[in-house]
């Protein structure tokens, strides 16, 4: 009885408590009272500040042109401009990437206007253009250029302020933007990409880290509510370590390797941890479409930092492994070529990181073709294929090999017809593509080959495992080589981390091409190789002079195995390659190429520095090895076909 | 007991704290911006794929077929007449499709091209199907490649003309060319670049003129969809970067738009009804004394070749990329899309200096933006617009200004929920619903970029192009009056939008979609949406009217819902299932798309704690 009464009273009390609890407490207004409210306010304020500083800078540039201000005064104003720009950069880049690239901080290279019926060259503008002028001799024309570019920056910031000043960010977006900022800082900031003239990327990094701290501190209260204030404390501690590293560093001596490993990687993970602890939605929950950067990844060198399924039209589903296994057979099978004599592996041999070791590849009759065979490792991470960037995705690449008279000299109908006569292949296609009545279709052949190639992404080189914390040591030479590669030698401003290819961070959606001025042979007199590259790729929308002699920037991963080097295989050794770059490419050799995208100035690398860089590059070899299948299907109805060779 | 209570109390308090912390907890989805397939409108609409580029075979000769070209653009529909001898009693007419390319193809022909096919409609369910044909040149099959060899090939077949009188078809050769190299494209484009001699045409001024090959491009070209053959290049309409055009009800007047900055608006008036080989060509000049048209002598072939120079010399009115042109057959008013170009800047400055004049709305917009004029580096035109030409008054006015365009920044709550950016394809739909005639405009987007709000920020490089309907009954329409009909796969341009003459179906092209869509959505394709004549069908697409509903309440409609549920205000909401599990969070939205949810009861909760039960049917 007593128990019942207690129970009754208890229930009554509990009910009362629940009523009180369910009565809404003082309403917390999301975009006003919570962290995100303060974040939005700060962003809008910083944006206004930056606009005002840009106005001032425009004034300063004019005064300088008129001789009313000194160079030092101008440089002081520029320093202020960089500081206030770096505070808002991460939001602008995240919120309006296109406007950001076109007007704020795109590479200082001309581009073609997209989606218009005529060929229109858009001249670059924004911070990088200004940075180049700030490092110039300030000739009369430089001063004029500075004034007009400062004016452009001011007007463009005004438009951006008008547009973004009314947008409201959510928590998810803030966290994503902040992590993206770390990727930018690492790949484009400290490497010197963002500051092609003044090379003040290390100073910039200090501002970025400080700003990020200021913003994240707004979450202090919310983190306490979920009993996770330690996440913020840890974040600030690491961030402060980073700030002290950047404050001590200069472009020449900054230890990027240590900075990435001990600061950037933990911070990148730290933001995600804070985000998840607060239980805000993530992009991966919001979007059914895979992004190129996998939000779940803890750091840049994690194996799945990039989502390879972003780059292809093949679905990441249960059939993928079947499709890839099928692709593995097709890859080594000469049945795809007209005379059943050559296969993909003829020019892409697994032990050479899927290259052929030749200066330029051989045709189906054994005569040399125009270009060097490219490595297939990590090739899935790209928006353009072939040295001349003529196709846009991995699956489309194969078609060109099939129809080329010099290569497979075949056609899809011919291949489909042949494959249909093998019960093994028919069954494998049926299992790999169950949704199709007739699964042996051109696009499915492409998918299978692409799926196989997609697997060559080991990310297990000594450099990777060092960052992944699964191995602890790298030699001093390799460490020094990494720091030179990402610093003084300017390699990482085109071979971007972590793919070490032309896939541009921080979104990793676009592959770049560069004009290097590669000569036709490695001996004097220097003559520019006559291959037009991108200009001659047949893409109607890419017919611009500045694409002449432009070639896709390949990955330097596994480079020890992929020689000879360059699109024409002109260099046999890495020493020769380094020598070419050290002299400033074709322009440095005196080749009179006016649109070279590589700086024509010598890098002034010493022999020791060159050998360290090579030691580093040789530490980018995958550990994992890929091997051919043991045999090919030999049940074609045509007997002769069953005698074909497995090409390894 | 006491301890238990205390524990309970702690739990409750902690629970409250967490609630105050994050208004919605765990696992989320968002608005359907990221569809990878065509977003299919709700029933009673029916959806079908008719023609897939690179997959369906086109007949190029007797017993000779190759996969169709890609890049589907314009669609024309030519209704069956009493004179046509077609066996199938359910045949309704021919469909013509442009391929906007310059591409070498031994069988189809170099350059661009077109595909035609005959279409029928099943009486039982109104679904469309392709009818096999045998053409008089011996070709047999479903799809036919239009033979352009008799007019010296074609290229970059963009928009076109579909006559409202009799369904005659012209294809527009856009992408203005100025040398042979740009059509040859290293042997990947038009490989025969020998000079072209015009022969045996109705145009005496052009016959036996020999022109560089590239100059035989950028004309309007009439084709015969029944025989899948080109008829003639319209050498008397001038050589321009044509994008679209329309034929007026008199069957004498053609209105033409040119996609360039500057783009000019052209008119041709035939001497005889239906015969467009002789007549007078004019260019539009809004400030001309009297009629706003200046004649360009079309008996002088040089002038036709250099049409732009003539237009500039005539002081014609300049537009920022005119795209498609259409006509409302009820009113005779002509509509055209001016798709815009982000920064026209110096693109039209020289022409202005030589006498051409800016369209007045560009001067006004530049002034509003604080720019010195339409040629100011800072003048922007990110979103474009739809223009209306009234033949009765000769005036061109803005019909719908695209956007999110605002002279001053709106507050977050007033931020437009609908965006129309860079309208391109334009057509009319005449449909009889339950005995009532209704007229709609079909508007297709083709985004020039992603910046300044043209796409949601989560998808900075994914170009979602949408198609809208606009009820022509609406006076002074704005972007808010648009009814979103469909959306093409990621990366694709939505174009073509062409209604069948019976008003039941709209044919749409999804052009050059993104690589990463699943087959067949990785190819250009033609699809049909059928059911516009069903009672209430179009109404299910439009947003309800919340006028007068105060912002401190939360109202949703329709409920039960099949596809899109609308709110009376922009807010953050979470969607919970019947068990109370959160299944989605949407932020700053005025509507949500519930496609993919199972039938049943759900709960919607706003950031302010208001809840509404939602029935999904």
Coordinates of N, CA and C in Angstrom, one line a residue, chain A residues 357-544:
Chain A
X357 N 57.7 2.7 -69.7 CA 59.1 2.9 -69.7 C 59.7 3.4 -71.0
X358 N 58.9 3.7 -72.0 CA 59.4 4.2 -73.3 C 59.3 5.7 -73.3
X359 N 60.1 6.3 -74.2 CA 60.1 7.7 -74.4 C 58.7 8.1 -74.8
X360 N 58.3 7.6 -75.9 CA 56.8 7.7 -76.3 C 56.4 6.3 -76.6
X361 N 55.1 6.0 -76.4 CA 54.6 4.7 -76.5 C 54.6 4.2 -77.9
X362 N 54.6 2.9 -78.1 CA 54.6 2.3 -79.4 C 53.2 2.1 -80.0
X363 N 53.1 2.3 -81.3 CA 51.8 2.0 -81.9 C 51.6 0.5 -82.1
X364 N 50.4 0.1 -82.7 CA 50.1 -1.3 -82.8 C 51.1 -1.9 -83.9
X365 N 51.8 -1.1 -84.6 CA 52.8 -1.7 -85.5 C 54.2 -1.5 -85.0
X366 N 54.3 -1.0 -83.8 CA 55.6 -0.9 -83.2 C 56.4 0.4 -83.4
X367 N 55.7 1.4 -84.1 CA 56.4 2.6 -84.3 C 56.1 3.6 -83.2
X368 N 57.0 4.5 -82.9 CA 56.7 5.4 -81.7 C 55.6 6.4 -82.0
X369 N 54.7 6.6 -81.0 CA 53.6 7.5 -81.1 C 54.1 8.9 -80.6
X370 N 53.2 9.8 -80.5 CA 53.5 11.2 -80.2 C 53.9 11.4 -78.7
X371 N 53.2 10.7 -77.9 CA 53.3 11.0 -76.4 C 53.7 9.9 -75.5
X372 N 54.2 10.3 -74.4 CA 54.6 9.4 -73.3 C 53.4 8.8 -72.6
X373 N 53.5 7.5 -72.2 CA 52.4 6.9 -71.5 C 52.4 7.4 -70.0
X374 N 51.1 7.8 -69.7 CA 50.9 8.4 -68.3 C 50.6 7.3 -67.3
X375 N 51.1 7.6 -66.1 CA 50.7 6.6 -65.0 C 49.2 6.6 -64.8
X376 N 48.7 5.4 -64.5 CA 47.3 5.3 -64.2 C 47.0 5.4 -62.7
X377 N 48.1 5.3 -61.9 CA 47.8 5.4 -60.5 C 47.3 6.8 -60.1
X378 N 46.3 6.8 -59.3 CA 45.6 8.0 -58.9 C 45.0 8.8 -60.0
X379 N 44.9 8.2 -61.2 CA 44.4 8.9 -62.3 C 42.9 9.2 -62.2
X380 N 42.2 8.5 -61.3 CA 40.8 8.8 -61.2 C 40.5 10.2 -60.7
X381 N 41.5 10.7 -59.9 CA 41.3 12.0 -59.3 C 41.6 13.1 -60.3
X382 N 40.7 13.3 -61.3 CA 41.0 14.3 -62.3 C 39.7 14.7 -63.0
X383 N 39.7 15.9 -63.6 CA 38.6 16.3 -64.4 C 38.9 16.4 -65.9
X384 N 40.1 15.9 -66.2 CA 40.4 15.9 -67.7 C 41.5 14.8 -67.9
X385 N 41.4 14.2 -69.1 CA 42.3 13.1 -69.4 C 43.0 13.3 -70.7
X386 N 44.1 12.6 -70.8 CA 45.1 12.7 -71.8 C 46.0 13.9 -71.5
X387 N 47.2 13.9 -72.1 CA 48.1 15.0 -71.9 C 47.5 16.3 -72.4
X388 N 46.6 16.2 -73.4 CA 46.0 17.4 -73.9 C 44.6 17.7 -73.3
X389 N 44.2 17.0 -72.3 CA 43.0 17.2 -71.6 C 41.7 17.1 -72.5
X390 N 41.8 16.2 -73.5 CA 40.7 16.2 -74.4 C 39.4 15.6 -73.9
X391 N 39.5 14.7 -73.0 CA 38.2 14.1 -72.4 C 38.1 14.5 -71.0
X392 N 36.9 14.4 -70.5 CA 36.6 15.0 -69.2 C 36.5 14.0 -68.1
X393 N 36.5 12.7 -68.4 CA 36.3 11.7 -67.3 C 37.0 10.4 -67.7
X394 N 37.3 9.7 -66.7 CA 38.1 8.4 -66.9 C 37.3 7.5 -67.9
X395 N 36.0 7.4 -67.7 CA 35.3 6.4 -68.6 C 35.3 6.8 -70.0
X396 N 35.5 8.1 -70.3 CA 35.5 8.5 -71.7 C 36.9 8.4 -72.4
X397 N 37.9 8.1 -71.6 CA 39.2 8.1 -72.1 C 39.4 6.9 -73.1
X398 N 38.8 5.8 -72.7 CA 39.1 4.5 -73.4 C 38.6 4.6 -74.8
X399 N 37.5 5.2 -75.1 CA 37.0 5.3 -76.4 C 38.0 5.8 -77.4
X400 N 38.9 6.7 -77.0 CA 39.9 7.3 -77.9 C 41.0 6.2 -78.3
X401 N 41.2 5.3 -77.3 CA 42.2 4.3 -77.6 C 41.6 3.2 -78.5
X402 N 40.3 2.9 -78.3 CA 39.6 2.0 -79.2 C 39.6 2.4 -80.6
X403 N 39.3 3.6 -80.9 CA 39.1 4.0 -82.2 C 40.3 4.5 -82.9
X404 N 41.4 4.8 -82.1 CA 42.6 5.3 -82.7 C 43.2 4.2 -83.7
X405 N 43.5 4.7 -84.9 CA 44.1 3.7 -85.9 C 45.4 3.2 -85.4
X406 N 46.1 4.0 -84.6 CA 47.5 3.6 -84.2 C 47.4 2.7 -82.9
X407 N 46.3 2.7 -82.3 CA 46.2 1.9 -81.1 C 45.3 0.7 -81.3
X408 N 44.1 0.7 -80.7 CA 43.3 -0.5 -80.8 C 42.7 -0.7 -82.2
X409 N 42.5 0.4 -82.9 CA 42.0 0.4 -84.3 C 40.8 -0.5 -84.4
X410 N 39.9 -0.3 -83.4 CA 38.7 -1.2 -83.4 C 37.5 -0.3 -83.3
X411 N 36.4 -0.9 -82.9 CA 35.1 -0.1 -82.6 C 34.3 -0.8 -81.6
X412 N 33.5 -0.1 -80.9 CA 32.7 -0.7 -79.9 C 31.8 -1.9 -80.4
X413 N 31.1 -1.7 -81.6 CA 30.3 -2.8 -82.1 C 31.2 -4.1 -82.3
X414 N 32.4 -3.9 -82.8 CA 33.3 -5.0 -83.0 C 33.6 -5.7 -81.7
X415 N 34.0 -4.9 -80.7 CA 34.3 -5.4 -79.3 C 33.1 -6.1 -78.7
X416 N 32.0 -5.5 -78.8 CA 30.8 -6.0 -78.2 C 30.5 -7.4 -78.8
X417 N 30.6 -7.4 -80.1 CA 30.3 -8.7 -80.9 C 31.3 -9.8 -80.4
X418 N 32.6 -9.4 -80.3 CA 33.5 -10.5 -79.9 C 33.2 -10.9 -78.4
X419 N 33.0 -10.0 -77.5 CA 32.8 -10.4 -76.1 C 31.6 -11.2 -76.0
X420 N 30.6 -11.0 -76.8 CA 29.4 -11.8 -76.7 C 29.6 -13.2 -77.0
X421 N 30.7 -13.6 -77.7 CA 30.9 -15.0 -78.0 C 31.7 -15.7 -76.9
X422 N 32.0 -15.0 -75.8 CA 32.6 -15.7 -74.7 C 31.6 -15.9 -73.5
X423 N 31.2 -17.1 -73.2 CA 30.3 -17.3 -72.1 C 30.8 -16.7 -70.8
X424 N 32.1 -16.8 -70.5 CA 32.6 -16.3 -69.3 C 32.4 -14.8 -69.2
X425 N 32.8 -14.1 -70.3 CA 32.6 -12.6 -70.3 C 31.1 -12.3 -70.2
X426 N 30.3 -13.0 -70.9 CA 28.8 -12.7 -70.9 C 28.3 -12.8 -69.5
X427 N 28.7 -13.9 -68.8 CA 28.2 -14.1 -67.4 C 28.7 -13.0 -66.5
X428 N 30.0 -12.6 -66.7 CA 30.6 -11.6 -65.8 C 29.9 -10.3 -66.0
X429 N 29.6 -9.9 -67.3 CA 28.9 -8.7 -67.5 C 27.5 -8.7 -66.9
X430 N 26.8 -9.9 -67.1 CA 25.5 -10.0 -66.5 C 25.5 -9.8 -65.0
X431 N 26.5 -10.3 -64.4 CA 26.5 -10.2 -62.9 C 26.9 -8.8 -62.5
X432 N 27.8 -8.2 -63.3 CA 28.3 -6.9 -62.9 C 27.2 -5.8 -63.2
X433 N 26.4 -6.0 -64.2 CA 25.4 -5.0 -64.6 C 24.0 -5.7 -64.7
X434 N 23.5 -6.1 -63.6 CA 22.2 -6.8 -63.6 C 21.0 -6.1 -64.1
X435 N 21.1 -4.7 -64.1 CA 20.0 -4.0 -64.6 C 19.8 -4.0 -66.1
X436 N 20.8 -4.5 -66.8 CA 20.7 -4.4 -68.3 C 20.3 -5.7 -68.9
X437 N 19.4 -5.6 -69.9 CA 19.0 -6.8 -70.7 C 20.2 -7.3 -71.4
X438 N 20.9 -6.4 -72.1 CA 22.1 -6.8 -72.9 C 23.3 -6.0 -72.2
X439 N 23.9 -6.7 -71.2 CA 24.9 -5.9 -70.4 C 26.2 -5.6 -71.2
X440 N 26.5 -6.3 -72.2 CA 27.8 -5.9 -72.9 C 27.5 -4.7 -73.8
X441 N 27.7 -3.6 -73.2 CA 27.4 -2.3 -73.9 C 28.6 -1.5 -73.9
X442 N 28.8 -0.5 -74.8 CA 30.0 0.3 -74.8 C 30.2 1.0 -73.4
X443 N 29.2 1.6 -72.9 CA 29.5 2.3 -71.6 C 29.8 1.4 -70.5
X444 N 29.3 0.1 -70.5 CA 29.6 -0.8 -69.5 C 31.1 -1.3 -69.6
X445 N 31.6 -1.4 -70.8 CA 33.0 -1.7 -71.0 C 33.8 -0.6 -70.4
X446 N 33.5 0.6 -70.7 CA 34.2 1.8 -70.2 C 34.1 1.8 -68.6
X447 N 33.0 1.5 -68.1 CA 32.8 1.5 -66.6 C 33.7 0.4 -66.0
X448 N 33.8 -0.8 -66.6 CA 34.6 -1.8 -66.1 C 36.0 -1.5 -66.0
X449 N 36.5 -0.9 -67.1 CA 38.0 -0.5 -67.1 C 38.2 0.6 -66.1
X450 N 37.3 1.5 -66.1 CA 37.5 2.6 -65.2 C 37.5 2.1 -63.7
X451 N 36.6 1.2 -63.4 CA 36.5 0.7 -62.1 C 37.8 0.0 -61.6
X452 N 38.4 -0.7 -62.6 CA 39.7 -1.3 -62.3 C 40.7 -0.3 -62.0
X453 N 40.8 0.7 -62.9 CA 41.8 1.8 -62.7 C 41.6 2.6 -61.4
X454 N 40.3 2.7 -61.0 CA 40.0 3.4 -59.8 C 40.6 2.8 -58.5
X455 N 41.1 1.6 -58.7 CA 41.6 0.9 -57.5 C 43.1 1.2 -57.3
X456 N 43.7 1.9 -58.2 CA 45.2 2.2 -58.1 C 45.4 3.4 -57.2
X457 N 44.8 3.4 -56.1 CA 45.0 4.6 -55.2 C 45.4 4.2 -53.8
X458 N 46.6 3.7 -53.7 CA 47.0 3.0 -52.4 C 47.2 4.0 -51.2
X459 N 47.7 5.2 -51.5 CA 48.0 6.2 -50.5 C 48.8 5.5 -49.3
X460 N 49.8 4.7 -49.7 CA 50.5 4.0 -48.7 C 52.0 4.1 -48.8
X461 N 52.4 5.2 -49.5 CA 53.9 5.5 -49.6 C 54.4 5.9 -48.2
X462 N 55.8 5.9 -48.1 CA 56.4 6.3 -46.8 C 55.9 7.7 -46.3
X463 N 55.7 8.6 -47.3 CA 55.2 9.9 -46.9 C 53.8 9.8 -46.4
X464 N 52.9 9.0 -47.0 CA 51.6 8.9 -46.5 C 51.5 8.3 -45.1
X465 N 52.3 7.2 -45.0 CA 52.2 6.5 -43.7 C 52.8 7.4 -42.5
X466 N 53.7 8.2 -42.9 CA 54.2 9.2 -41.9 C 53.1 10.1 -41.4
X467 N 52.3 10.6 -42.4 CA 51.2 11.5 -42.0 C 50.1 10.7 -41.3
X468 N 49.9 9.5 -41.8 CA 48.8 8.7 -41.2 C 49.2 8.1 -39.8
X469 N 50.4 8.4 -39.4 CA 50.9 8.0 -38.1 C 51.1 6.5 -37.9
X470 N 51.2 5.8 -39.1 CA 51.4 4.4 -39.0 C 52.9 4.1 -39.1
X471 N 53.7 5.1 -39.5 CA 55.2 4.9 -39.4 C 55.7 6.2 -38.9
X472 N 56.8 6.2 -38.2 CA 57.2 7.4 -37.5 C 58.4 8.1 -38.2
X473 N 59.1 7.4 -39.0 CA 60.3 8.0 -39.5 C 60.4 8.3 -41.0
X474 N 61.0 9.4 -41.3 CA 61.4 9.7 -42.7 C 62.8 10.2 -42.5
X475 N 63.6 10.0 -43.5 CA 65.0 10.5 -43.4 C 65.0 12.0 -43.5
X476 N 66.1 12.5 -43.0 CA 66.3 14.0 -43.0 C 66.2 14.5 -44.4
X477 N 66.8 13.7 -45.4 CA 66.8 14.2 -46.8 C 65.3 14.3 -47.3
X478 N 64.5 13.2 -47.0 CA 63.2 13.2 -47.4 C 62.4 14.4 -46.8
X479 N 62.6 14.6 -45.5 CA 61.9 15.7 -44.8 C 62.3 17.0 -45.5
X480 N 63.5 17.2 -45.7 CA 64.0 18.4 -46.3 C 63.4 18.6 -47.7
X481 N 63.4 17.4 -48.4 CA 62.9 17.4 -49.8 C 61.4 17.8 -49.8
X482 N 60.6 17.3 -48.8 CA 59.2 17.7 -48.7 C 59.1 19.2 -48.6
X483 N 59.9 19.7 -47.7 CA 59.8 21.2 -47.4 C 60.2 22.0 -48.6
X484 N 61.2 21.5 -49.4 CA 61.6 22.2 -50.6 C 60.5 22.1 -51.6
X485 N 60.0 20.9 -51.8 CA 58.9 20.6 -52.8 C 57.7 21.6 -52.5
X486 N 57.4 21.7 -51.3 CA 56.2 22.5 -50.9 C 56.6 24.0 -50.6
X487 N 57.9 24.3 -50.8 CA 58.3 25.7 -50.5 C 59.2 26.2 -51.6
X488 N 60.5 26.4 -51.4 CA 61.4 27.1 -52.3 C 61.3 26.6 -53.7
X489 N 61.2 25.3 -53.9 CA 61.2 24.8 -55.3 C 59.9 25.0 -56.1
X490 N 58.8 25.5 -55.3 CA 57.6 25.8 -56.0 C 56.9 24.6 -56.7
X491 N 57.2 23.4 -56.3 CA 56.6 22.3 -57.0 C 55.1 22.1 -56.7
X492 N 54.8 22.3 -55.4 CA 53.5 22.0 -54.9 C 52.5 23.1 -55.3
X493 N 52.9 24.1 -56.0 CA 52.0 25.1 -56.5 C 51.3 24.6 -57.8
X494 N 51.8 23.5 -58.3 CA 51.1 22.9 -59.5 C 50.8 21.4 -59.1
X495 N 51.8 20.8 -58.5 CA 51.5 19.4 -58.0 C 51.0 19.4 -56.6
X496 N 49.7 19.7 -56.5 CA 49.0 20.0 -55.3 C 49.0 18.8 -54.3
X497 N 49.1 19.1 -53.0 CA 48.8 18.0 -52.0 C 47.4 17.7 -52.0
X498 N 47.0 16.5 -51.7 CA 47.8 15.3 -51.4 C 48.0 14.4 -52.6
X499 N 47.4 14.7 -53.8 CA 47.6 13.8 -54.9 C 48.9 14.1 -55.7
X500 N 49.5 15.3 -55.3 CA 50.8 15.7 -56.0 C 50.5 15.8 -57.5
X501 N 49.3 16.1 -57.9 CA 49.0 16.3 -59.3 C 48.3 17.7 -59.5
X502 N 47.8 17.9 -60.7 CA 47.2 19.2 -61.0 C 45.8 19.4 -60.5
X503 N 45.3 18.5 -59.7 CA 44.0 18.6 -59.2 C 43.9 19.7 -58.1
X504 N 43.1 20.7 -58.4 CA 43.3 21.9 -57.6 C 42.5 21.9 -56.3
X505 N 43.1 22.1 -55.2 CA 42.5 22.3 -53.9 C 41.8 23.7 -53.8
X506 N 41.0 23.9 -52.9 CA 40.5 23.0 -51.8 C 39.3 22.2 -52.2
X507 N 38.7 22.4 -53.4 CA 37.6 21.6 -53.8 C 37.9 20.3 -54.5
X508 N 39.1 20.3 -55.1 CA 39.6 19.1 -55.8 C 38.6 18.7 -56.9
X509 N 38.2 19.6 -57.7 CA 37.2 19.3 -58.8 C 37.8 19.6 -60.2
X510 N 38.9 20.3 -60.2 CA 39.3 20.7 -61.6 C 40.8 20.4 -61.7
X511 N 41.2 19.8 -62.9 CA 42.5 19.5 -63.2 C 43.2 20.6 -64.0
X512 N 44.4 21.0 -63.6 CA 45.0 22.0 -64.3 C 46.0 21.5 -65.4
X513 N 46.3 22.4 -66.3 CA 47.3 22.1 -67.3 C 48.3 23.2 -67.2
X514 N 49.6 23.0 -67.5 CA 50.6 24.0 -67.4 C 51.4 24.1 -68.7
X515 N 51.8 25.3 -69.0 CA 52.7 25.5 -70.1 C 54.2 25.6 -69.6
X516 N 55.0 24.6 -69.9 CA 56.3 24.6 -69.3 C 57.4 24.9 -70.3
X517 N 57.1 24.9 -71.5 CA 58.1 25.1 -72.6 C 59.1 23.9 -72.7
X518 N 58.5 22.7 -72.7 CA 59.3 21.5 -72.8 C 60.0 21.5 -74.2
X519 N 61.3 21.3 -74.3 CA 62.0 21.2 -75.6 C 61.8 19.9 -76.3
X520 N 62.1 19.8 -77.6 CA 61.8 18.6 -78.3 C 62.9 17.6 -78.0
X521 N 64.1 18.1 -77.7 CA 65.2 17.1 -77.3 C 66.0 17.7 -76.2
X522 N 66.7 16.9 -75.4 CA 67.5 17.4 -74.3 C 68.9 17.8 -74.7
X523 N 68.9 18.7 -75.7 CA 70.3 19.1 -76.1 C 70.1 20.4 -76.9
X524 N 71.2 21.2 -76.9 CA 71.1 22.5 -77.6 C 71.3 22.2 -79.1
X525 N 70.8 23.0 -80.0 CA 70.0 24.2 -79.7 C 68.6 23.8 -79.2
X526 N 68.1 24.6 -78.2 CA 66.8 24.3 -77.6 C 65.7 24.6 -78.6
X527 N 64.9 23.7 -78.9 CA 63.7 23.9 -79.8 C 62.5 23.5 -79.1
X528 N 61.5 24.4 -79.0 CA 60.2 24.0 -78.4 C 59.6 22.9 -79.0
X529 N 59.1 21.9 -78.2 CA 58.4 20.7 -78.8 C 57.1 21.3 -79.5
X530 N 56.9 20.7 -80.7 CA 55.8 21.3 -81.6 C 54.4 20.8 -81.2
X531 N 54.3 19.9 -80.2 CA 53.0 19.4 -79.8 C 52.2 20.6 -79.2
X532 N 51.0 20.9 -79.7 CA 50.2 22.0 -79.2 C 49.5 21.7 -77.9
X533 N 49.5 20.5 -77.5 CA 48.8 20.1 -76.3 C 47.3 20.5 -76.3
X534 N 47.0 21.2 -75.2 CA 45.5 21.5 -75.0 C 44.9 22.3 -76.2
X535 N 45.7 23.2 -76.8 CA 45.2 24.0 -77.9 C 44.7 23.1 -79.0
X536 N 45.4 21.9 -79.2 CA 45.0 21.1 -80.3 C 44.1 19.9 -79.9
X537 N 43.4 20.0 -78.8 CA 42.7 18.8 -78.3 C 41.4 18.6 -78.9
X538 N 41.0 19.5 -79.8 CA 39.7 19.3 -80.5 C 38.5 19.8 -79.7
X539 N 38.7 20.3 -78.5 CA 37.5 20.8 -77.8 C 37.3 22.2 -78.2
X540 N 36.1 22.4 -78.9 CA 35.8 23.7 -79.5 C 35.9 24.9 -78.5
X541 N 35.5 24.6 -77.3 CA 35.5 25.7 -76.3 C 36.8 26.0 -75.7
X542 N 37.9 25.3 -76.1 CA 39.2 25.5 -75.5 C 40.2 26.1 -76.5
X543 N 39.7 26.7 -77.6 CA 40.7 27.2 -78.6 C 41.2 28.6 -78.2
X544 N 42.1 28.6 -77.3 CA 42.7 29.9 -76.9 C 44.2 29.8 -77.0

